[in-house]
Amino acid sequence: MPADPVATSPEDGLNPEQRTAACYGDAAPEGGVSAGPLLVIAGAGTGKTMTLAHRVAHLITAGVAAERILLMTFSRRAAREMTERARRIVEQRRRGEGGAIRLPWSGTFHSVASRILREYAPNLALDPGFSVLDRGDAADLMDVCRQERGVERLERRFPRKDTCLSIYSRCVNARADLAECLADYFPWCADWEPELRALFRAYADAKRAAALLDYDDLLLYWHEMIQVEPLAQAVGERFDHILVDEYQDTNRLQAGILRGLRPDGRGVTVVGDDAQSIYAFRAATVDNILDFPGQYAPPASVVTLQRNYRSTQAVLDAANDLIAEGRRQYSKRLSATRGRGEKPAYVTVEDDAAQVDYVVRSVLSARETGVRLMDQAVLFRNSHHSDRLELELTRRNIPFVKYGGLKFLESAHVKDFLCVLRWGDNPRNRIAAFRCLQMLPGIGPGTAARAFGFVEAAGGSLAALGGFSPPPAARDDWPGLVELLAGLAADEPDWRPQAGRVRAWYQPHLERLYDTWAVRAGDLDALEAIAGQYPTRQGFLTELSLDPPQATGDLSGPPLIDEDYLVLSTIHSAKGQEWEHVYVLNVADGNFPSEFATGRPEQVEEERRLLYVAMTRAKSGLHLVAPLKYWVTQQPRLGAKHVYGARSRFLSDAVMARLAPVFHSTCGADGASGSRPSTVVDVGERLKGLW
């Protein structure tokens, strides 16, 4: 992407389409900008972030107060980047006069929802001190509700806690009835509809009793709040302009919130690319962006960005032809500013071993030509697809990082650390209490339940734990825990030393519980440093749950042991990124599209978009690798066997014409592709003699 130019006006340095989007609207008589609804279709690599930042800067320089702009993105990092770019543009326009800008209402949908709900909690019969459950804690609470309802004693298999939470989450975010949701996405659970309804009621009651909201509740409460006209008006009138990034990734609940805030679309700008809608498993729907213009009368204006600053035209030609064959979509064809470049390679290999060999050799060869390892990425459909590659990279001493596996808050040591702070913040948080108590030796679920009941009987006083008699194995550690919790429950002007006290208390338990404690300690050091950036404990715990940072433990092997490293990533985790060379594994039917997506046309179309996203991450070198056969080892009765791969149905003749065919074999003596002799034999002609 080109760097922001040194400009004399916010729109300088933009191409005509970008400028149209950034400057959309008319000057309002009272100052500011009057604008109807606007949809910006921003193709891959077309400068979406820069355009949106210029849009924000244009509004501010035209007189719109920064605090009256609501900017919603899908990550805290994106919000910070957008704010920083807009600040630079405004300062260039003002030539340093007027001071730095700040966008107080920029953040993710969920972080904005949390702020709104805390402010309007009295109007919602909601405790303003509510705690936000991360996904893991929400699943644990769901499990508690399962067990209390005795489902483990049923004769038939009841869905596990994670499945129950996934069903609940999809119903909430898709605004779908439970029966419909089960039939479409969880058919193996359809017979449990009455029991699941009762479970979800119990789950909702448990959250309400403990002043807890899960990730989905933040949006659900906000959505239900703005169904009440006085509350919708009160929130909507706070903002003159509402801007939403990555609108193709929104679900029905988020789209409903946007319509509730602005029924007429006044001042609404949404930016996205229907061709990159790949999060249906999170209940996102491409229909939100496809149907956006028609929601208003007159329809919203549409500006399409098609000038690509990332990839060569050869890469874009293949990607353009791939996505053009999809069903319902906005018409666009990306054009490159970087020249033609070489055709992407369609690489057929014998099996997954040959696939690994090809990738490793190609990566090292590119490195010798000056392309750093970190400028190369290997992308795959599912996280386990890289298992064999990781072994080979380790064997050859090639450093790498992997994204798309374990998340920060899913790390056991991080959950241990946070549960102490969370229990101190909310004494009614049973999930945090149980985890905290069970870190001590000799304390299991039964003892933890009795200790938590002791706190409940004392009206939520954590200091009352001093009167509880722990088992012998925990007696030495018990006074330290009681003292720590009592301190956390106290009202302190500056909470930040609390993180250090929790860290010091937890260190001996970390060393006792985990053999890899030295590596895990790096995460806790980072977590303590992050805590110091937040003025309140509540804000720290909430933001961490909503948008966690990356963990050291996410990295495969010792992190950052080299100044250069290869990137391995799932395609979903790679969205928004770019590399000079990209290798896409297992480009065959069964993976693209996934065999689990072939039953529904809309799912097949999302699979097409997933491959499109993978292809458009490449700047110049794109390698689509297709094994001819795959080894299947999960057949204990039949033994290991192989299955044959067919060419992906997305690679039509038109797309294949854009690709350079390559066959890679490992049959040479040195493991390299063998050379062919010059002899030519017409075998078909010779065989005529057989008949």
XYZ file of C-alpha atoms in Angstrom:
691
model
C 0.000 0.000 0.000
C 1.292 3.488 -0.787
C 2.168 5.683 2.143
C -0.091 8.596 2.938
C 1.157 11.557 0.893
C 2.155 14.886 2.371
C -0.999 16.666 1.368
C -2.381 20.178 1.470
C -5.947 18.915 1.732
C -7.362 15.698 3.166
C -8.275 14.284 -0.214
C -4.913 14.894 -1.942
C -3.092 11.749 -2.991
C -6.288 9.772 -3.559
C -7.394 8.324 -6.856
C -10.769 9.583 -8.212
C -12.848 6.792 -6.662
C -11.154 7.130 -3.280
C -11.657 10.892 -3.398
C -15.356 10.485 -4.184
C -15.792 8.229 -1.149
C -13.715 10.394 1.200
C -15.493 13.643 0.284
C -19.027 12.278 -0.068
C -21.761 14.655 1.115
C -22.440 18.388 1.137
C -21.486 21.174 3.491
C -24.212 21.599 6.098
C -25.568 25.150 6.698
C -24.779 24.861 10.417
C -21.316 23.454 9.723
C -20.126 19.920 9.189
C -21.203 17.540 6.433
C -24.688 16.459 5.437
C -24.662 13.067 3.764
C -26.992 10.197 3.035
C -26.014 6.537 3.367
C -22.849 5.501 1.513
C -21.483 2.052 0.679
C -17.832 1.789 -0.348
C -17.014 -1.514 -2.066
C -13.269 -1.769 -1.517
C -11.646 -4.632 -3.407
C -8.579 -6.375 -1.999
C -5.541 -4.071 -1.822
C -7.422 -0.979 -3.056
C -6.588 1.297 -0.133
C -9.643 0.758 2.046
C -7.983 1.829 5.286
C -6.484 4.953 3.744
C -9.826 5.905 2.173
C -11.714 5.521 5.424
C -9.051 7.504 7.298
C -9.372 10.290 4.728
C -13.147 10.154 5.158
C -12.743 10.723 8.908
C -10.242 13.531 8.289
C -12.557 15.181 5.738
C -15.427 15.196 8.234
C -13.278 16.748 10.965
C -11.749 19.426 8.757
C -15.257 20.272 7.512
C -16.319 21.025 11.060
C -17.680 17.756 12.453
C -16.654 17.374 16.109
C -14.477 14.297 16.605
C -16.574 13.185 19.587
C -19.643 13.068 17.332
C -18.079 10.495 14.998
C -18.701 6.823 15.783
C -16.101 4.611 14.078
C -16.559 0.864 14.467
C -13.922 -1.612 13.337
C -13.283 -5.301 13.985
C -10.128 -4.921 16.059
C -8.672 -2.434 18.491
C -5.524 -2.303 16.345
C -7.542 -1.245 13.285
C -9.254 1.515 15.270
C -5.878 2.824 16.492
C -4.416 2.716 12.980
C -7.419 4.545 11.549
C -7.254 7.233 14.242
C -3.507 7.746 13.757
C -3.839 8.088 9.969
C -6.711 10.534 10.301
C -4.701 12.556 12.829
C -1.748 12.870 10.436
C -3.995 13.955 7.578
C -5.761 16.585 9.697
C -2.475 17.944 11.008
C -1.149 18.217 7.453
C -4.263 20.111 6.476
C -4.033 22.452 9.466
C -0.256 22.744 9.163
C 0.139 21.686 12.778
C -2.465 24.115 14.120
C -5.422 23.174 16.232
C -3.876 20.357 18.275
C -3.999 16.611 17.815
C -7.347 14.953 17.205
C -8.786 12.132 19.246
C -11.686 9.863 18.325
C -13.223 8.954 21.677
C -15.866 6.775 20.032
C -13.662 4.504 17.943
C -13.395 0.786 18.646
C -14.927 -2.580 17.980
C -18.662 -3.212 17.971
C -18.305 -5.033 21.270
C -16.155 -2.428 23.020
C -18.544 0.363 21.995
C -21.456 -1.784 23.175
C -19.780 -2.280 26.551
C -19.396 1.500 27.012
C -22.985 2.182 25.992
C -24.371 -0.508 28.298
C -22.414 0.678 31.335
C -23.612 4.225 30.765
C -27.248 3.240 30.288
C -27.242 0.325 32.774
C -29.878 1.964 35.050
C -32.236 2.106 32.062
C -31.696 -1.585 31.370
C -32.054 -3.052 34.879
C -28.402 -3.995 34.521
C -25.654 -3.840 37.135
C -23.181 -1.229 35.746
C -20.338 -3.230 37.314
C -21.069 -6.284 35.162
C -18.191 -8.551 34.179
C -17.603 -9.729 30.598
C -17.058 -13.450 30.103
C -14.551 -14.546 27.505
C -15.432 -17.523 25.327
C -13.754 -20.071 27.588
C -15.436 -18.853 30.761
C -18.793 -18.670 28.996
C -18.392 -22.333 27.972
C -17.511 -23.246 31.566
C -20.624 -21.516 32.870
C -22.699 -23.297 30.234
C -21.183 -26.557 31.496
C -22.147 -25.734 35.077
C -25.720 -25.208 33.909
C -25.576 -28.513 31.984
C -24.473 -30.395 35.057
C -27.053 -28.744 37.288
C -29.717 -29.955 34.893
C -28.339 -33.489 35.102
C -27.737 -34.009 31.391
C -24.741 -36.238 32.137
C -27.199 -38.799 33.550
C -29.244 -39.004 30.369
C -29.236 -42.238 28.390
C -28.433 -40.455 25.125
C -25.453 -38.229 24.375
C -26.208 -34.575 25.113
C -24.202 -31.883 23.238
C -20.952 -30.812 24.904
C -20.545 -27.376 26.464
C -18.758 -25.835 23.475
C -21.445 -27.100 21.098
C -24.189 -25.732 23.350
C -22.454 -22.347 23.434
C -22.019 -22.365 19.648
C -25.740 -23.054 19.178
C -26.640 -20.286 21.623
C -24.236 -17.852 19.923
C -25.531 -18.530 16.428
C -29.139 -18.065 17.515
C -28.272 -14.717 19.093
C -26.087 -13.310 16.322
C -28.142 -14.595 13.401
C -31.420 -13.561 15.041
C -32.621 -17.096 14.326
C -35.089 -19.321 16.143
C -33.524 -22.284 17.910
C -35.427 -24.862 15.834
C -34.331 -23.197 12.587
C -30.743 -22.934 13.774
C -30.608 -26.608 14.765
C -32.100 -27.765 11.477
C -29.692 -25.722 9.357
C -26.392 -25.925 11.268
C -26.632 -28.502 14.061
C -28.953 -31.235 12.728
C -27.418 -33.892 15.015
C -28.709 -31.860 17.982
C -32.240 -31.271 16.663
C -33.830 -33.859 18.978
C -32.610 -31.878 21.985
C -34.532 -28.676 21.214
C -36.720 -28.628 24.386
C -33.755 -29.449 26.629
C -31.572 -26.829 24.947
C -34.251 -24.157 25.394
C -34.387 -24.947 29.091
C -30.579 -24.964 29.297
C -30.291 -21.562 27.628
C -32.889 -20.121 30.041
C -30.835 -21.471 32.936
C -27.667 -20.042 31.390
C -29.287 -16.610 31.030
C -30.520 -16.754 34.640
C -27.042 -17.719 35.893
C -25.448 -14.771 34.095
C -28.054 -12.351 35.385
C -27.671 -13.553 38.985
C -23.887 -13.097 38.872
C -23.869 -9.792 36.921
C -22.181 -11.430 33.933
C -22.500 -10.771 30.215
C -20.917 -12.948 27.579
C -19.485 -11.760 24.265
C -22.808 -12.124 22.448
C -24.818 -10.448 25.210
C -23.047 -7.146 24.602
C -24.547 -6.906 21.135
C -27.846 -8.485 22.165
C -28.406 -5.991 24.993
C -27.459 -3.065 22.738
C -29.782 -4.326 20.014
C -32.703 -4.774 22.385
C -31.979 -1.411 23.991
C -32.406 0.511 20.742
C -35.736 -1.166 20.077
C -37.051 1.226 22.731
C -37.603 4.551 20.966
C -36.433 6.962 23.720
C -33.197 4.981 24.242
C -32.548 4.602 20.512
C -32.997 8.331 20.044
C -30.762 9.179 23.010
C -27.886 7.065 21.676
C -28.377 7.931 18.000
C -28.421 11.699 18.618
C -24.941 11.550 20.146
C -23.414 11.020 16.699
C -23.528 12.977 13.458
C -21.699 10.301 11.475
C -21.391 6.541 11.909
C -18.663 4.705 9.991
C -18.338 0.909 9.908
C -15.305 -0.946 8.568
C -15.375 -4.517 7.170
C -19.143 -4.424 6.829
C -19.159 -7.736 4.948
C -18.181 -9.415 8.250
C -21.170 -8.146 10.252
C -23.976 -10.390 11.452
C -27.715 -9.670 11.521
C -27.495 -8.378 15.077
C -24.849 -5.786 14.165
C -26.750 -4.731 11.063
C -29.860 -4.355 13.217
C -27.957 -2.099 15.632
C -26.845 0.129 12.758
C -30.402 0.404 11.397
C -31.726 1.144 14.878
C -29.241 3.985 15.359
C -29.942 5.461 11.903
C -33.225 4.273 10.366
C -32.903 6.844 7.570
C -29.194 6.169 6.912
C -28.226 9.786 7.559
C -24.463 10.089 8.043
C -23.872 6.335 7.679
C -20.795 5.115 5.774
C -20.024 1.415 5.532
C -16.915 0.004 3.871
C -16.257 -3.580 2.851
C -15.883 -6.153 0.107
C -18.513 -8.791 -0.511
C -15.823 -10.919 -2.194
C -14.015 -11.219 1.158
C -16.968 -12.319 3.290
C -15.590 -15.502 4.921
C -16.913 -15.563 8.487
C -20.255 -17.327 8.200
C -19.136 -19.691 10.968
C -19.374 -16.649 13.267
C -22.889 -15.954 11.912
C -21.649 -13.163 9.630
C -23.761 -12.837 6.502
C -22.795 -11.395 3.123
C -26.446 -10.351 2.705
C -25.800 -7.340 4.967
C -23.516 -5.666 2.435
C -25.414 -6.941 -0.629
C -28.752 -5.629 0.682
C -27.406 -2.385 2.206
C -28.300 0.059 -0.627
C -31.892 -1.156 -0.872
C -32.598 -0.628 2.819
C -33.061 3.074 2.259
C -35.258 5.280 0.078
C -33.651 6.590 -2.036
C -31.063 3.778 -2.131
C -27.623 4.341 -0.655
C -24.894 5.608 -2.953
C -22.258 3.023 -3.941
C -18.606 3.801 -4.732
C -16.405 0.942 -5.955
C -12.617 0.912 -5.474
C -10.929 -1.278 -8.114
C -7.392 0.088 -8.379
C -5.159 -2.425 -6.584
C -1.862 -1.304 -5.017
C -0.762 -4.718 -3.687
C -0.579 -7.389 -6.370
C 0.690 -7.792 -9.909
C -1.878 -7.974 -12.705
C -1.118 -11.661 -13.322
C -2.192 -12.495 -9.762
C -5.267 -10.271 -10.061
C -6.318 -11.799 -13.398
C -6.540 -15.242 -11.806
C -8.346 -13.898 -8.747
C -10.729 -11.787 -10.870
C -11.742 -14.755 -13.017
C -12.177 -16.952 -9.929
C -14.551 -14.573 -8.129
C -16.400 -13.515 -11.299
C -17.873 -17.000 -11.585
C -19.577 -16.653 -8.218
C -23.265 -16.060 -7.697
C -24.833 -12.811 -6.429
C -22.158 -10.121 -5.966
C -21.064 -6.567 -6.778
C -19.396 -6.399 -10.168
C -15.754 -5.309 -10.062
C -12.481 -6.190 -11.708
C -9.282 -5.232 -9.926
C -6.525 -3.562 -11.935
C -2.908 -3.444 -10.771
C -0.563 -0.494 -10.423
C 2.493 -2.778 -10.099
C 2.740 -4.157 -13.647
C 1.962 -7.571 -15.109
C 4.340 -9.915 -13.273
C 4.591 -13.684 -13.674
C 1.645 -16.050 -13.871
C 0.704 -17.740 -10.592
C 1.809 -21.361 -10.411
C -0.611 -24.269 -10.237
C 1.621 -26.945 -8.723
C 0.603 -30.591 -8.804
C 2.517 -32.872 -6.472
C 2.296 -36.573 -5.756
C 1.201 -36.356 -2.124
C 1.441 -34.189 0.960
C 5.100 -35.176 1.457
C 5.923 -33.800 -1.985
C 3.828 -30.733 -1.179
C 5.993 -30.036 1.865
C 9.148 -30.602 -0.169
C 8.003 -28.161 -2.858
C 7.093 -25.443 -0.359
C 10.349 -25.714 1.590
C 12.503 -25.720 -1.548
C 10.604 -22.783 -3.043
C 10.803 -20.774 0.160
C 14.567 -21.300 0.431
C 15.068 -20.566 -3.266
C 13.145 -17.278 -2.956
C 15.208 -16.396 0.105
C 18.392 -16.789 -1.924
C 17.040 -14.259 -4.431
C 16.524 -11.687 -1.681
C 12.954 -12.390 -0.505
C 13.052 -12.611 3.289
C 11.324 -15.487 5.037
C 8.951 -13.057 6.757
C 7.908 -11.772 3.325
C 6.645 -15.257 2.500
C 3.599 -17.043 3.894
C 2.099 -20.510 3.715
C -1.698 -20.440 3.961
C -4.039 -23.334 4.625
C -7.730 -24.134 5.097
C -7.457 -25.727 8.542
C -4.823 -25.396 11.257
C -3.820 -29.090 11.183
C -2.955 -28.903 7.476
C 0.455 -27.502 8.403
C 1.437 -30.311 10.801
C 3.767 -32.106 8.392
C 5.245 -28.834 7.164
C 6.025 -27.733 10.727
C 7.985 -30.950 11.320
C 10.018 -30.448 8.159
C 10.737 -26.797 8.939
C 11.933 -27.800 12.384
C 14.127 -30.543 10.925
C 15.718 -28.090 8.507
C 16.143 -25.414 11.195
C 13.909 -22.896 9.417
C 12.269 -20.571 11.989
C 8.547 -19.943 11.635
C 5.517 -18.536 13.386
C 2.012 -19.864 13.104
C -1.243 -17.973 13.402
C -4.707 -19.392 13.701
C -4.263 -21.850 16.570
C -4.447 -21.244 20.298
C -5.633 -17.761 21.257
C -4.221 -15.685 24.072
C -7.132 -16.052 26.462
C -7.315 -19.783 25.810
C -3.854 -20.262 27.318
C -4.183 -21.944 30.698
C -1.640 -19.736 32.490
C -3.306 -16.559 31.207
C -6.709 -17.786 32.381
C -5.152 -18.586 35.775
C -3.779 -15.062 36.139
C -6.959 -13.325 35.028
C -9.365 -15.396 37.108
C -7.870 -13.927 40.295
C -8.448 -10.369 39.073
C -11.909 -11.260 37.805
C -12.987 -12.772 41.112
C -11.686 -9.736 42.942
C -13.616 -7.498 40.529
C -16.861 -9.458 40.850
C -17.234 -11.705 43.948
C -20.307 -13.309 42.304
C -18.248 -14.631 39.374
C -18.462 -18.355 40.107
C -16.376 -19.438 37.111
C -13.445 -17.218 38.100
C -13.766 -18.325 41.726
C -13.703 -22.041 40.923
C -10.599 -21.724 38.716
C -8.820 -19.546 41.247
C -9.486 -21.900 44.154
C -8.497 -25.024 42.242
C -5.030 -23.659 41.545
C -4.184 -24.473 45.173
C -3.036 -28.023 45.911
C -5.652 -30.312 47.385
C -8.665 -28.272 46.263
C -11.058 -29.859 43.798
C -14.514 -28.894 42.498
C -16.307 -29.965 45.688
C -14.098 -27.936 48.028
C -14.201 -24.984 45.631
C -18.007 -25.094 45.658
C -18.094 -25.078 49.462
C -15.623 -22.173 49.648
C -17.627 -20.177 47.103
C -20.815 -20.900 49.042
C -19.030 -19.536 52.110
C -18.478 -16.223 50.274
C -22.089 -16.133 49.060
C -23.378 -16.697 52.583
C -21.247 -13.747 53.736
C -22.913 -11.434 51.211
C -20.081 -11.588 48.710
C -17.304 -10.682 51.145
C -14.033 -12.186 49.930
C -12.446 -11.413 53.292
C -14.818 -13.967 54.804
C -12.699 -16.700 53.211
C -10.391 -16.273 56.205
C -12.931 -18.212 58.235
C -13.076 -21.149 55.808
C -11.087 -24.282 56.683
C -9.189 -25.526 53.604
C -7.868 -29.084 53.167
C -4.438 -29.826 54.686
C -2.574 -29.606 51.359
C -3.772 -26.018 50.824
C -3.295 -24.649 54.347
C 0.132 -23.127 53.711
C -1.111 -21.251 50.628
C -4.532 -20.303 51.970
C -3.630 -17.173 54.031
C -1.781 -15.649 51.063
C -4.802 -16.136 48.788
C -7.210 -14.669 51.350
C -4.977 -11.629 51.849
C -4.635 -11.133 48.090
C -8.384 -11.362 47.433
C -9.247 -9.061 50.314
C -6.855 -6.479 48.862
C -8.414 -6.831 45.407
C -11.878 -6.259 46.868
C -10.748 -3.030 48.567
C -11.431 0.274 46.813
C -8.000 1.541 45.768
C -7.439 4.863 43.927
C -4.897 3.226 41.603
C -5.607 -0.391 40.779
C -2.489 -1.075 38.684
C -0.249 -2.351 41.507
C -2.815 -5.133 41.893
C -1.584 -6.800 38.698
C 1.925 -6.955 40.170
C 0.639 -8.463 43.418
C -1.316 -11.122 41.515
C 1.757 -11.828 39.396
C 3.956 -12.293 42.482
C 1.387 -14.530 44.185
C 0.914 -16.658 41.069
C 4.607 -17.223 40.242
C 5.186 -20.257 42.540
C 1.924 -21.793 41.331
C 2.967 -21.237 37.709
C 6.236 -23.096 38.350
C 4.395 -25.930 40.109
C 1.643 -26.355 37.511
C 3.530 -26.052 34.193
C 6.776 -27.618 33.018
C 7.125 -24.839 30.426
C 6.648 -22.102 33.002
C 9.674 -20.105 31.815
C 8.130 -19.591 28.335
C 4.687 -18.927 29.807
C 6.116 -16.301 32.135
C 6.744 -14.083 29.108
C 2.993 -13.865 28.498
C 2.407 -12.807 32.095
C 5.114 -10.153 31.933
C 3.414 -8.753 28.839
C 0.013 -8.977 30.511
C 1.236 -7.048 33.546
C 2.672 -4.373 31.255
C -0.617 -4.112 29.347
C -2.512 -3.750 32.632
C -0.455 -0.669 33.441
C -1.962 1.101 30.421
C -5.519 1.029 31.782
C -6.788 3.495 34.397
C -9.413 1.019 35.719
C -9.417 -2.708 36.412
C -12.859 -3.045 34.883
C -11.690 -1.426 31.644
C -8.649 -3.709 31.483
C -10.621 -6.924 32.021
C -13.350 -5.898 29.595
C -11.063 -4.831 26.766
C -8.886 -7.898 27.193
C -11.896 -10.160 26.802
C -13.173 -8.283 23.764
C -9.918 -7.861 21.833
C -7.066 -9.907 23.317
C -3.447 -9.421 22.254
C -1.383 -12.207 20.789
C 0.308 -14.621 23.117
C 3.918 -15.703 23.089
C 2.495 -19.200 23.284
C 0.821 -18.749 19.888
C 4.206 -19.000 18.241
C 5.396 -22.406 17.171
C 8.609 -23.185 19.001
C 10.687 -20.634 20.884
C 9.340 -17.258 19.809
C 11.374 -14.858 17.715
C 14.607 -16.833 17.985
C 15.740 -15.440 14.649
C 15.623 -12.066 12.923
C 13.767 -13.733 10.066
C 11.017 -16.340 10.074
C 8.461 -17.914 7.742
C 4.771 -17.172 8.364
C 2.276 -20.044 8.595
C -1.361 -19.037 8.864
C -4.913 -20.158 8.365
C -6.589 -18.153 5.626
C -9.037 -16.650 8.098
C -6.170 -15.348 10.221
C -4.395 -14.004 7.120
C -7.224 -11.715 6.030
C -6.008 -8.139 5.832
C -2.352 -9.205 5.492
C -0.038 -9.322 2.480
C 3.222 -11.042 1.524
C 5.547 -11.038 -1.479
C 5.194 -14.816 -1.987
C 2.190 -16.887 -0.896
C 1.860 -20.700 -0.959
C -1.671 -22.108 -0.596
C -1.818 -25.755 0.478
C -4.230 -28.481 -0.591
C -6.037 -26.610 -3.374
C -8.342 -29.482 -4.297
C -11.996 -30.459 -3.919
C -12.648 -31.465 -0.334
C -10.617 -28.491 0.881
C -11.708 -25.817 -1.632
C -14.564 -26.172 -1.168
C -14.551 -28.088 2.075
C -16.469 -31.333 1.894
C -18.588 -30.061 4.785
C -19.787 -27.056 2.790
C -21.047 -28.748 -0.343
C -24.609 -29.232 0.882
C -25.624 -25.556 0.734
C -25.026 -23.199 -2.227
C -24.286 -20.194 0.009
C -21.619 -22.189 1.843
C -19.972 -23.182 -1.438
C -19.877 -19.509 -2.419
C -18.167 -18.606 0.839
C -15.561 -21.269 0.111
C -14.937 -19.599 -3.249
C -14.439 -16.284 -1.442
C -12.044 -17.977 0.987
C -9.785 -19.093 -1.868
C -10.059 -15.595 -3.359
C -8.860 -14.083 -0.078
C -5.902 -16.481 -0.038
C -4.911 -15.601 -3.606
C -5.145 -11.844 -3.084
C -2.697 -11.917 -0.151
C 0.135 -12.358 -2.702
C 1.997 -9.373 -4.104
C 3.937 -11.101 -6.869
C 4.456 -14.827 -6.272
C 1.406 -17.052 -5.885
C 1.645 -20.864 -5.680
C -1.511 -23.000 -5.550
C -0.349 -26.473 -4.504
C -2.548 -29.489 -5.280
C -1.557 -32.992 -4.081
C -2.781 -35.851 -6.270
C -3.376 -38.047 -3.231
C -3.675 -37.647 0.521
C -2.746 -40.158 3.187
C -5.541 -40.887 5.664
C -4.346 -42.393 8.929
C -7.449 -42.078 11.098
C -8.726 -45.504 10.096
C -7.716 -47.844 12.930
C -9.838 -50.715 11.598
C -8.778 -50.462 7.984
C -5.276 -49.082 8.527
C -3.718 -46.113 6.770
C -4.714 -45.525 3.173
C -4.703 -42.779 0.607
C -7.492 -40.976 -1.218
C -7.179 -39.153 -4.526
C -7.658 -35.407 -4.855
C -9.653 -33.841 -7.672
C -9.018 -30.389 -9.106
C -10.939 -27.751 -7.205
C -14.235 -26.940 -8.915
C -13.339 -23.260 -8.489
C -10.416 -23.638 -10.908
C -12.417 -23.503 -14.120
C -10.806 -23.595 -17.550
C -10.848 -19.781 -17.582
C -8.997 -19.624 -14.256
C -6.556 -22.375 -15.246
C -5.640 -20.367 -18.344
C -4.342 -17.693 -15.955
C -2.074 -20.186 -14.149
C 1.284 -21.693 -15.076
C 1.178 -25.508 -14.633
C 4.039 -27.010 -12.625
C 4.627 -30.624 -11.629
C 6.923 -31.282 -8.702
C 8.252 -34.748 -7.955
C 10.574 -36.010 -5.241
C 11.676 -39.103 -7.151
C 15.240 -37.935 -7.949
C 18.170 -39.493 -6.111
C 18.738 -36.316 -4.153
C 15.104 -35.729 -3.544
C 14.803 -33.170 -6.340
C 12.694 -33.453 -9.441
C 14.321 -35.896 -11.890
C 15.392 -34.775 -15.387
C 13.803 -36.317 -18.512
C 15.827 -38.114 -21.189
C 15.535 -36.770 -24.722
C 14.231 -40.059 -26.183
C 10.666 -39.914 -27.613
C 8.601 -43.075 -28.056
C 5.088 -43.147 -29.541
C 3.748 -45.768 -27.168
C 0.250 -45.602 -28.622
C 1.528 -46.471 -32.093
C 3.570 -49.392 -30.743
C 0.574 -50.792 -28.902
C -1.437 -51.118 -32.069
C 0.523 -54.292 -32.680
C -1.196 -55.929 -29.719
C -4.457 -56.035 -31.657
